[in-house]
């Protein structure tokens, strides 16, 4: 298991799922990464848990091309294509209040869908990750080279990014927006990104993914593994190791 692109806990049983270049993995009884299902496709970015045993993802088939938006209702064992197959590669996906928000890297667009099939096109922005307010669906944030860019109209337009520069964002509760910077430092905002307070630095160097499961519970992936904090990012323990020879 090498480069990680997404993290999530199944709402049904709190089991950890890790989306990588070579499929989706979950820890086995010994805590070792075990492939979920038979797919070793590249889950290159977009991966989000939307409900019990229900995931959305994107990426590339082993045969090449783009997956568009795909969905699993059996905790990643099997996947169904919903839309944009062969067309779009979503490098970031978020789910909030019945809507899927995606950052389509093929054309740099923020797009939204309620049914997984019909899409509304939003702004064109150079971003790595997006995060949606869990209470206000019109508030969307994006990580850009200038800093965190904010949209107040559901992703249709974005203001210029403001420091600090974050690699990834995840918004679990109204007062619990998390960001991880390019060196692995975890920051928390209680006011939707207006101000930030740094917590700890995740071990392992450059970050690869960030998911806030709850207001104090976050998961972060770096080049050496998947780490978990249950105290708002002040302390981390390793949940899963990564073969660093395959990371990049």
XYZ file of N, CA and C in Angstrom:
744
model
N 0.856 -1.184 0.000
C 0.000 0.000 0.000
C 0.891 1.233 0.000
N 0.775 2.059 -1.039
C 1.643 3.234 -1.108
C 0.826 4.515 -1.051
N 0.871 5.318 -2.070
C 0.360 6.687 -2.000
C -1.126 6.733 -1.653
N -1.455 7.490 -0.615
C -2.824 7.561 -0.093
C -3.519 8.808 -0.625
N -4.786 8.662 -0.990
C -5.539 9.800 -1.516
C -6.816 10.086 -0.750
N -7.212 9.211 0.138
C -8.446 9.471 0.869
C -8.543 8.609 2.113
N -9.246 9.125 3.124
C -9.418 8.430 4.389
C -10.866 8.550 4.836
N -11.355 7.520 5.505
C -12.698 7.625 6.058
C -12.965 6.529 7.063
N -13.918 6.772 7.968
C -14.418 5.754 8.872
C -15.844 5.424 8.469
N -16.118 4.134 8.300
C -17.483 3.716 7.983
C -18.395 4.067 9.163
N -19.482 4.757 8.875
C -20.394 5.168 9.940
C -21.098 3.975 10.588
N -21.074 2.807 9.916
C -21.749 1.635 10.468
C -20.956 1.005 11.612
N -19.616 0.915 11.439
C -18.820 0.194 12.438
C -17.516 0.893 12.822
N -17.312 2.136 12.336
C -16.112 2.916 12.656
C -14.823 2.275 12.127
N -14.957 1.418 11.126
C -13.772 0.806 10.533
C -13.084 1.800 9.605
N -11.747 1.764 9.624
C -10.949 2.671 8.811
C -10.841 2.174 7.373
N -11.021 3.091 6.419
C -10.828 2.783 4.996
C -9.855 3.790 4.405
N -8.936 3.267 3.592
C -7.860 4.075 3.029
C -7.850 3.896 1.505
N -8.061 4.997 0.781
C -8.061 4.958 -0.681
C -6.647 5.255 -1.185
N -6.113 4.379 -2.066
C -4.734 4.491 -2.510
C -4.628 4.356 -4.030
N -3.389 4.407 -4.511
C -3.104 4.176 -5.930
C -3.471 2.755 -6.364
N -3.530 1.835 -5.405
C -3.745 0.427 -5.763
C -4.982 -0.152 -5.093
N -6.045 0.629 -4.993
C -7.279 0.122 -4.423
C -7.584 0.713 -3.053
N -8.673 0.230 -2.447
C -9.083 0.662 -1.109
C -8.681 -0.414 -0.105
N -8.060 0.015 0.988
C -7.578 -0.911 2.011
C -8.223 -0.614 3.356
N -8.244 -1.670 4.200
C -8.731 -1.528 5.566
C -7.863 -2.421 6.452
N -7.640 -2.059 7.706
C -6.811 -2.904 8.559
C -7.459 -4.266 8.820
N -6.634 -5.340 8.758
C -7.143 -6.664 9.108
C -7.040 -6.859 10.627
N -7.254 -8.082 11.091
C -7.272 -8.350 12.537
C -5.936 -8.034 13.201
N -4.849 -8.120 12.415
C -3.517 -7.825 12.954
C -3.115 -6.369 12.739
N -4.016 -5.587 12.130
C -3.701 -4.192 11.875
C -2.917 -3.958 10.595
N -2.799 -5.007 9.771
C -2.099 -4.875 8.501
C -3.095 -4.474 7.406
N -2.640 -3.691 6.405
C -3.558 -3.277 5.345
C -4.040 -4.453 4.495
N -5.354 -4.537 4.320
C -5.967 -5.615 3.550
C -6.836 -5.002 2.448
N -6.650 -5.487 1.219
C -7.419 -4.968 0.095
C -8.905 -5.256 0.284
N -9.740 -4.241 0.072
C -11.191 -4.391 0.161
C -11.721 -4.708 -1.235
N -12.449 -5.818 -1.375
C -12.934 -6.211 -2.701
C -11.785 -6.683 -3.574
N -11.997 -6.647 -4.894
C -10.994 -7.147 -5.831
C -10.350 -6.048 -6.667
N -10.820 -4.823 -6.542
C -10.345 -3.747 -7.408
C -9.020 -3.172 -6.933
N -8.033 -3.150 -7.848
C -6.766 -2.477 -7.557
C -6.651 -1.207 -8.397
N -7.809 -0.639 -8.733
C -7.825 0.614 -9.487
C -7.208 1.730 -8.661
N -6.843 2.789 -9.349
C -6.224 3.960 -8.730
C -7.312 4.908 -8.239
N -7.437 5.042 -6.915
C -8.380 5.996 -6.321
C -7.632 7.307 -6.094
N -7.482 8.049 -7.179
C -6.569 9.196 -7.238
C -7.239 10.467 -6.721
N -7.536 10.518 -5.442
C -8.000 11.774 -4.894
C -9.370 11.707 -4.274
N -10.394 11.671 -5.104
C -11.735 11.771 -4.569
C -12.168 10.518 -3.834
N -12.441 10.642 -2.532
C -12.966 9.535 -1.738
C -13.628 10.137 -0.516
N -14.905 9.813 -0.296
C -15.586 10.361 0.871
C -16.665 9.401 1.344
N -16.822 9.304 2.653
C -17.879 8.494 3.261
C -19.119 9.362 3.406
N -20.251 8.885 2.885
C -21.478 9.686 2.963
C -22.506 9.107 3.922
N -22.300 7.859 4.337
C -23.247 7.212 5.232
C -22.740 5.834 5.604
N -23.569 5.063 6.302
C -23.175 3.717 6.688
C -22.909 2.867 5.449
N -21.693 2.343 5.331
C -21.252 1.469 4.234
C -21.378 2.127 2.861
N -21.515 3.440 2.827
C -21.757 4.157 1.577
C -20.629 5.154 1.312
N -19.924 4.939 0.195
C -18.780 5.773 -0.171
C -18.957 6.315 -1.580
N -18.420 7.501 -1.821
C -18.255 8.036 -3.174
C -16.764 8.130 -3.473
N -16.406 7.950 -4.743
C -14.992 8.017 -5.099
C -14.841 8.385 -6.570
N -13.578 8.568 -6.956
C -13.213 8.807 -8.341
C -11.820 8.228 -8.542
N -11.263 8.376 -9.743
C -9.922 7.864 -9.983
C -9.754 7.318 -11.382
N -8.881 6.315 -11.491
C -8.533 5.759 -12.797
C -8.612 4.235 -12.760
N -9.235 3.605 -13.773
C -9.177 2.144 -13.860
C -7.746 1.695 -14.138
N -7.442 0.444 -13.820
C -6.106 -0.080 -14.104
C -5.820 -0.043 -15.604
N -6.865 -0.054 -16.408
C -6.700 -0.018 -17.868
C -6.475 1.394 -18.396
N -6.564 2.404 -17.502
C -6.376 3.796 -17.901
C -7.697 4.524 -18.063
N -7.617 5.842 -18.220
C -8.827 6.653 -18.359
C -9.277 7.213 -17.020
N -10.504 7.757 -17.004
C -11.063 8.374 -15.802
C -12.343 7.677 -15.377
N -12.542 7.560 -14.085
C -13.714 6.866 -13.557
C -14.957 7.748 -13.436
N -14.785 9.087 -13.452
C -15.932 9.934 -13.148
C -16.340 9.727 -11.699
N -17.637 9.756 -11.421
C -18.138 9.546 -10.060
C -18.625 8.111 -9.912
N -18.107 7.421 -8.897
C -18.542 6.060 -8.607
C -19.023 5.991 -7.166
N -19.832 4.954 -6.873
C -20.437 4.831 -5.546
C -20.424 3.382 -5.098
N -20.163 3.177 -3.821
C -20.251 1.860 -3.215
C -21.257 1.895 -2.081
N -22.101 0.879 -2.008
C -23.051 0.770 -0.896
C -22.766 -0.474 -0.053
N -21.597 -1.086 -0.280
C -21.206 -2.253 0.515
C -19.792 -2.073 1.080
N -19.508 -0.848 1.519
C -18.233 -0.518 2.176
C -17.030 -0.816 1.290
N -17.140 -0.484 0.007
C -15.994 -0.537 -0.887
C -15.733 -1.873 -1.560
N -16.580 -2.884 -1.303
C -16.356 -4.182 -1.957
C -16.640 -4.104 -3.455
N -17.736 -3.431 -3.806
C -18.083 -3.257 -5.219
C -18.444 -1.798 -5.456
N -18.273 -1.370 -6.719
C -18.516 0.022 -7.087
C -19.407 0.095 -8.319
N -20.249 1.112 -8.342
C -21.139 1.353 -9.479
C -20.820 2.727 -10.070
N -20.715 2.779 -11.391
C -20.479 4.058 -12.057
C -21.775 4.868 -12.075
N -21.704 6.133 -11.643
C -22.887 6.989 -11.616
C -22.928 7.956 -12.796
N -21.782 8.596 -13.091
C -21.773 9.602 -14.157
C -20.347 10.011 -14.503
N -20.219 10.626 -15.678
C -18.964 11.213 -16.171
C -17.846 10.191 -16.337
N -18.207 8.920 -16.512
C -17.197 7.882 -16.734
C -16.434 8.174 -18.016
N -15.111 8.099 -17.948
C -14.275 8.387 -19.101
C -14.015 9.863 -19.314
N -14.760 10.706 -18.608
C -14.637 12.150 -18.799
C -13.880 12.839 -17.672
N -14.310 12.600 -16.445
C -13.835 13.422 -15.328
C -13.037 12.630 -14.307
N -12.063 13.317 -13.714
C -11.251 12.791 -12.633
C -11.379 13.760 -11.471
N -12.153 13.368 -10.469
C -12.346 14.238 -9.302
C -11.213 14.006 -8.312
N -10.376 15.037 -8.108
C -9.279 14.914 -7.158
C -9.720 15.201 -5.739
N -10.922 15.727 -5.559
C -11.458 15.954 -4.223
C -12.970 15.797 -4.283
N -13.516 15.115 -3.280
C -14.962 14.943 -3.151
C -15.354 15.223 -1.711
N -16.511 15.843 -1.543
C -17.056 16.057 -0.210
C -18.560 15.834 -0.291
N -19.149 15.396 0.814
C -20.585 15.139 0.858
C -21.161 15.884 2.045
N -22.198 16.687 1.794
C -22.842 17.435 2.872
C -24.302 17.679 2.523
N -25.165 17.343 3.458
C -26.603 17.644 3.342
C -27.188 17.180 2.002
N -26.863 15.941 1.633
C -27.461 15.349 0.452
C -26.855 15.754 -0.873
N -25.767 16.479 -0.841
C -25.127 16.942 -2.075
C -23.677 16.484 -2.124
N -23.248 16.018 -3.310
C -21.843 15.695 -3.538
C -21.178 16.912 -4.173
N -20.081 17.346 -3.580
C -19.268 18.445 -4.108
C -17.977 17.837 -4.639
N -17.618 18.169 -5.865
C -16.412 17.605 -6.438
C -15.520 18.658 -7.060
N -14.200 18.417 -6.981
C -13.257 19.239 -7.723
C -12.758 18.406 -8.889
N -13.222 18.769 -10.092
C -12.909 18.036 -11.314
C -11.580 18.541 -11.858
N -10.521 17.742 -11.665
C -9.185 18.200 -12.046
C -8.976 18.228 -13.561
N -9.846 17.570 -14.317
C -9.677 17.547 -15.770
C -9.910 18.921 -16.386
N -10.728 19.739 -15.713
C -10.967 21.089 -16.235
C -10.912 22.166 -15.157
N -10.513 21.782 -13.941
C -10.361 22.759 -12.867
C -11.659 23.337 -12.355
N -12.750 22.584 -12.481
C -14.068 23.089 -12.083
C -14.538 22.486 -10.768
N -15.189 23.311 -9.958
C -15.962 22.817 -8.830
C -17.353 22.464 -9.351
N -17.819 21.258 -9.069
C -19.122 20.807 -9.576
C -19.915 20.184 -8.430
N -21.237 20.255 -8.514
C -22.091 19.687 -7.474
C -23.192 18.850 -8.102
N -23.635 17.834 -7.357
C -24.738 16.991 -7.811
C -25.524 16.483 -6.609
N -26.825 16.398 -6.758
C -27.667 15.844 -5.708
C -28.010 14.374 -5.963
N -28.058 13.984 -7.246
C -28.444 12.611 -7.578
C -27.278 11.777 -8.108
N -26.088 12.375 -8.205
C -24.931 11.654 -8.712
C -24.865 11.577 -10.218
N -25.872 12.118 -10.886
C -25.957 12.013 -12.348
C -25.930 13.391 -13.008
N -26.816 14.271 -12.563
C -26.893 15.618 -13.134
C -26.013 16.562 -12.333
N -25.119 17.263 -13.039
C -24.145 18.115 -12.370
C -24.399 19.594 -12.639
N -24.136 20.402 -11.622
C -24.143 21.852 -11.766
C -22.693 22.332 -11.750
N -22.307 23.073 -12.770
C -20.931 23.551 -12.844
C -20.753 24.847 -12.062
N -19.666 24.905 -11.304
C -19.356 26.091 -10.527
C -18.137 26.805 -11.072
N -17.336 27.324 -10.172
C -16.201 28.152 -10.552
C -15.031 27.312 -11.051
N -14.203 27.945 -11.869
C -12.927 27.358 -12.260
C -11.870 27.897 -11.317
N -11.174 27.002 -10.623
C -10.206 27.416 -9.615
C -9.087 26.377 -9.574
N -7.863 26.839 -9.342
C -6.737 25.916 -9.213
C -6.624 25.502 -7.752
N -7.149 24.326 -7.452
C -7.239 23.865 -6.062
C -6.690 22.452 -5.928
N -6.389 22.092 -4.702
C -5.995 20.717 -4.392
C -7.133 20.001 -3.668
N -7.788 20.702 -2.746
C -8.833 20.082 -1.950
C -9.971 21.069 -1.732
N -11.147 20.547 -1.398
C -12.299 21.374 -1.064
C -12.919 20.857 0.234
N -13.649 21.736 0.908
C -14.390 21.364 2.112
C -15.662 22.190 2.166
N -16.735 21.561 2.624
C -18.047 22.204 2.665
C -18.489 22.348 4.113
N -19.093 23.480 4.429
C -19.629 23.686 5.769
C -20.695 22.633 6.067
N -20.606 21.975 7.221
C -21.613 20.960 7.551
C -22.984 21.548 7.861
N -23.054 22.873 8.057
C -24.336 23.493 8.397
C -24.838 24.456 7.334
N -23.922 25.029 6.553
C -24.306 25.983 5.519
C -23.782 25.496 4.167
N -24.620 24.834 3.380
C -24.140 24.199 2.145
C -23.620 25.174 1.098
N -23.894 26.462 1.261
C -23.372 27.442 0.295
C -21.928 27.839 0.587
N -21.428 27.491 1.777
C -20.053 27.852 2.139
C -19.120 26.713 1.746
N -18.269 26.977 0.749
C -17.317 25.988 0.255
C -15.921 26.614 0.307
N -14.965 25.861 0.801
C -13.579 26.316 0.863
C -12.715 25.483 -0.071
N -11.669 26.091 -0.618
C -10.742 25.391 -1.505
C -9.322 25.753 -1.136
N -8.411 24.782 -1.199
C -6.998 25.054 -0.934
C -6.327 25.449 -2.240
N -5.729 26.642 -2.256
C -5.046 27.145 -3.444
C -3.618 27.543 -3.073
N -2.832 27.907 -4.081
C -1.444 28.323 -3.841
C -1.373 29.609 -3.029
N -2.444 30.419 -3.063
C -2.470 31.679 -2.302
C -2.957 31.489 -0.871
N -3.603 30.357 -0.611
C -4.198 30.121 0.693
C -5.595 29.546 0.526
N -6.405 29.647 1.562
C -7.752 29.083 1.546
C -8.714 30.064 0.879
N -9.323 29.629 -0.221
C -10.296 30.451 -0.948
C -11.702 30.090 -0.490
N -12.557 31.095 -0.397
C -13.904 30.909 0.148
C -14.976 31.227 -0.888
N -15.972 30.372 -0.928
C -17.166 30.617 -1.732
C -18.371 30.704 -0.819
N -19.240 31.701 -1.075
C -20.465 31.847 -0.286
C -21.704 31.507 -1.110
N -21.481 30.945 -2.323
C -22.617 30.634 -3.197
C -22.541 29.211 -3.747
N -22.089 28.288 -2.891
C -22.094 26.881 -3.264
C -21.035 26.486 -4.275
N -20.001 27.304 -4.417
C -18.925 26.983 -5.344
C -19.035 27.651 -6.688
N -20.023 28.526 -6.874
C -20.175 29.229 -8.156
C -19.070 30.260 -8.363
N -18.671 30.937 -7.274
C -17.569 31.904 -7.325
C -16.736 31.759 -6.058
N -15.453 32.113 -6.167
C -14.549 32.069 -5.019
C -13.811 33.389 -4.886
N -13.637 33.827 -3.651
C -12.754 34.967 -3.384
C -11.308 34.487 -3.484
N -10.388 35.424 -3.555
C -8.969 35.072 -3.618
C -8.554 34.355 -2.336
N -7.674 33.383 -2.490
C -7.205 32.629 -1.335
C -6.477 33.495 -0.331
N -6.645 33.175 0.952
C -5.984 33.911 2.027
C -5.152 32.952 2.872
N -4.001 33.461 3.343
C -3.119 32.657 4.187
C -3.862 32.213 5.444
N -3.495 31.089 6.046
C -2.353 30.259 5.698
C -2.625 29.350 4.502
N -1.546 28.873 3.873
C -1.662 27.918 2.771
C -1.839 26.521 3.367
N -2.885 25.854 2.958
C -3.162 24.490 3.426
C -3.083 23.516 2.256
N -2.685 22.289 2.573
C -2.701 21.239 1.558
C -4.096 20.620 1.468
N -4.668 20.312 2.632
C -5.986 19.661 2.675
C -6.832 20.276 3.782
N -8.160 20.175 3.597
C -9.126 20.689 4.562
C -10.163 19.620 4.869
N -10.743 19.685 6.049
C -11.888 18.832 6.376
C -12.704 19.525 7.453
N -14.030 19.560 7.250
C -14.929 20.345 8.109
C -15.936 19.411 8.750
N -15.745 19.144 10.048
C -16.569 18.138 10.725
C -17.773 18.730 11.441
N -17.591 19.891 12.022
C -18.655 20.544 12.785
C -18.492 22.045 12.610
N -19.530 22.796 12.994
C -19.521 24.240 12.754
C -18.251 24.898 13.266
N -17.813 24.507 14.471
C -16.645 25.133 15.080
C -15.402 24.241 14.981
N -15.396 23.314 14.026
C -14.274 22.374 13.909
C -13.893 22.178 12.447
N -13.286 23.217 11.876
C -12.699 23.140 10.539
C -11.211 22.867 10.706
N -10.721 21.828 10.033
C -9.308 21.472 10.150
C -8.600 21.652 8.822
N -7.337 22.070 8.918
C -6.477 22.141 7.754
C -5.132 21.541 8.091
N -4.450 21.012 7.081
C -3.099 20.508 7.281
C -2.202 21.190 6.258
N -1.103 21.771 6.741
C -0.237 22.510 5.827
C 0.735 21.562 5.128
N 1.558 22.111 4.265
C 2.395 21.268 3.412
C 3.475 20.514 4.179
N 3.749 20.916 5.416
C 4.746 20.204 6.221
C 4.105 19.287 7.260
N 2.776 19.154 7.228
C 2.092 18.250 8.145
C 1.553 18.894 9.399
N 1.659 20.219 9.507
C 1.105 20.907 10.666
C -0.409 20.979 10.593
N -1.067 20.599 11.678
C -2.532 20.604 11.734
C -3.003 21.907 12.367
N -3.970 22.551 11.730
C -4.529 23.811 12.204
C -6.037 23.649 12.363
N -6.586 24.346 13.348
C -8.037 24.293 13.582
C -8.613 25.699 13.563
N -9.779 25.821 12.936
C -10.502 27.077 12.937
C -11.885 26.852 13.527
N -12.280 27.738 14.431
C -13.624 27.642 15.022
C -14.579 28.665 14.420
N -14.084 29.450 13.433
C -14.917 30.484 12.824
C -14.949 30.376 11.297
N -14.904 29.138 10.804
C -15.067 28.922 9.365
C -13.894 29.341 8.511
N -12.710 29.449 9.124
C -11.512 29.753 8.351
C -11.038 31.190 8.441
N -11.716 32.025 9.224
C -11.270 33.422 9.384
C -9.977 33.479 10.189
N -9.905 32.683 11.253
C -8.688 32.600 12.057
C -8.354 31.131 12.296
N -7.060 30.866 12.489
C -6.588 29.492 12.659
C -5.678 29.406 13.874
N -5.708 28.258 14.527
C -4.804 27.977 15.628
C -4.103 26.657 15.348
N -2.777 26.684 15.386
C -2.033 25.457 15.100
C -2.053 24.521 16.296
N -2.266 23.229 16.007
C -2.208 22.194 17.041
C -0.840 21.503 16.928
N -0.813 20.240 16.581
C 0.443 19.499 16.485
C 0.833 19.295 15.021
N 2.005 18.717 14.813
C 2.450 18.313 13.480
C 2.355 16.792 13.380
N 1.717 16.308 12.343
C 1.579 14.863 12.153
C 2.943 14.284 11.766
N 3.333 13.149 12.335
C 4.615 12.550 11.950
C 4.610 12.133 10.480
N 5.805 12.059 9.904
C 5.904 11.448 8.580
C 6.028 12.392 7.417
N 6.148 13.693 7.696
C 6.428 14.616 6.593
C 5.223 15.030 5.796
N 5.387 15.079 4.481
C 4.384 15.662 3.585
C 3.026 14.972 3.718
N 1.952 15.750 3.906
C 0.626 15.144 4.060
C 0.063 14.634 2.740
N -0.791 13.618 2.837
C -1.415 13.041 1.655
C -2.938 13.067 1.724
N -3.494 13.158 2.921
C -4.947 13.207 3.067
C -5.298 13.645 4.481
N -6.499 14.211 4.630
C -7.010 14.648 5.932
C -8.513 14.453 5.967
N -9.000 13.820 7.034
C -10.444 13.657 7.224
C -10.795 13.907 8.685
N -11.683 14.848 8.909
C -12.211 15.076 10.254
C -13.472 14.236 10.417
N -13.403 13.292 11.336
C -14.533 12.390 11.573
C -15.545 13.035 12.511
N -15.020 13.815 13.456
C -15.862 14.515 14.412
C -15.159 15.776 14.864
N -15.761 16.491 15.789
C -15.211 17.773 16.210
C -13.805 17.646 16.795
N -13.502 16.524 17.458
C -12.171 16.320 18.051
C -11.425 15.148 17.425
N -12.054 14.461 16.494
C -11.530 13.191 15.961
C -11.108 13.375 14.506
N -9.797 13.282 14.234
C -9.323 13.470 12.864
C -8.352 12.361 12.463
N -8.322 12.120 11.154
C -7.399 11.174 10.538
C -6.523 11.936 9.555
N -5.243 11.604 9.541
C -4.323 12.251 8.604
C -3.366 11.209 8.052
N -3.064 11.317 6.765
C -2.088 10.427 6.141
C -0.877 11.236 5.708
N 0.300 10.691 6.016
C 1.553 11.280 5.551
C 2.332 10.191 4.820
N 3.584 10.443 4.533
C 4.368 9.484 3.757
C 4.711 8.221 4.534
N 4.502 8.226 5.845
C 4.838 7.032 6.623
C 3.625 6.285 7.171
N 2.428 6.830 7.021
C 1.281 6.084 7.520
C 0.041 6.924 7.728
N -0.951 6.263 8.306
C -2.209 6.912 8.667
C -2.194 7.138 10.184
N -2.451 8.375 10.584
C -2.402 8.746 11.994
C -3.767 9.244 12.447
N -4.060 9.047 13.725
C -5.366 9.401 14.287
C -5.191 10.273 15.520
N -6.029 11.288 15.629
C -6.079 12.122 16.832
C -7.511 12.168 17.337
N -7.662 12.037 18.639
C -8.984 12.130 19.253
C -9.087 13.324 20.200
N -8.073 14.218 20.096
C -8.090 15.394 20.969
C -7.899 16.679 20.163
N -8.481 16.713 18.967
C -8.439 17.927 18.171
C -7.113 18.211 17.506
N -6.312 17.177 17.317
C -5.060 17.350 16.589
C -3.860 17.665 17.453
N -3.997 17.527 18.771
C -2.861 17.819 19.658
C -1.908 16.633 19.792
N -2.434 15.422 19.666
C -1.599 14.223 19.746
C -2.096 13.208 18.720
N -1.147 12.494 18.112
C -1.487 11.524 17.070
C -0.876 10.162 17.378
N -1.626 9.115 17.050
C -1.112 7.749 17.118
C -1.233 7.116 15.745
N -0.307 6.226 15.414
C -0.316 5.596 14.092
C -1.377 4.499 14.031
N -2.232 4.552 13.028
C -3.247 3.522 12.808
C -2.812 2.491 11.777
N -2.009 2.905 10.815
C -1.646 2.018 9.718
C -0.330 2.495 9.117
N 0.577 1.563 8.855
C 1.875 1.925 8.278
C 1.791 1.913 6.756
N 2.660 2.703 6.140
C 2.737 2.790 4.683
C 4.130 2.371 4.248
N 4.196 1.644 3.137
C 5.496 1.293 2.555
C 6.052 2.524 1.883
N 7.035 3.162 2.530
C 7.521 4.449 2.035
C 8.228 4.328 0.694
N 8.668 3.128 0.326
C 9.339 2.973 -0.967
C 8.402 3.242 -2.115
N 7.079 3.074 -1.872
C 6.124 3.298 -2.953
C 5.508 4.678 -2.928
N 5.749 5.430 -1.858
C 5.129 6.743 -1.745
C 5.862 7.753 -2.629
N 5.117 8.753 -3.063
C 5.747 9.813 -3.855
C 4.911 11.074 -3.788
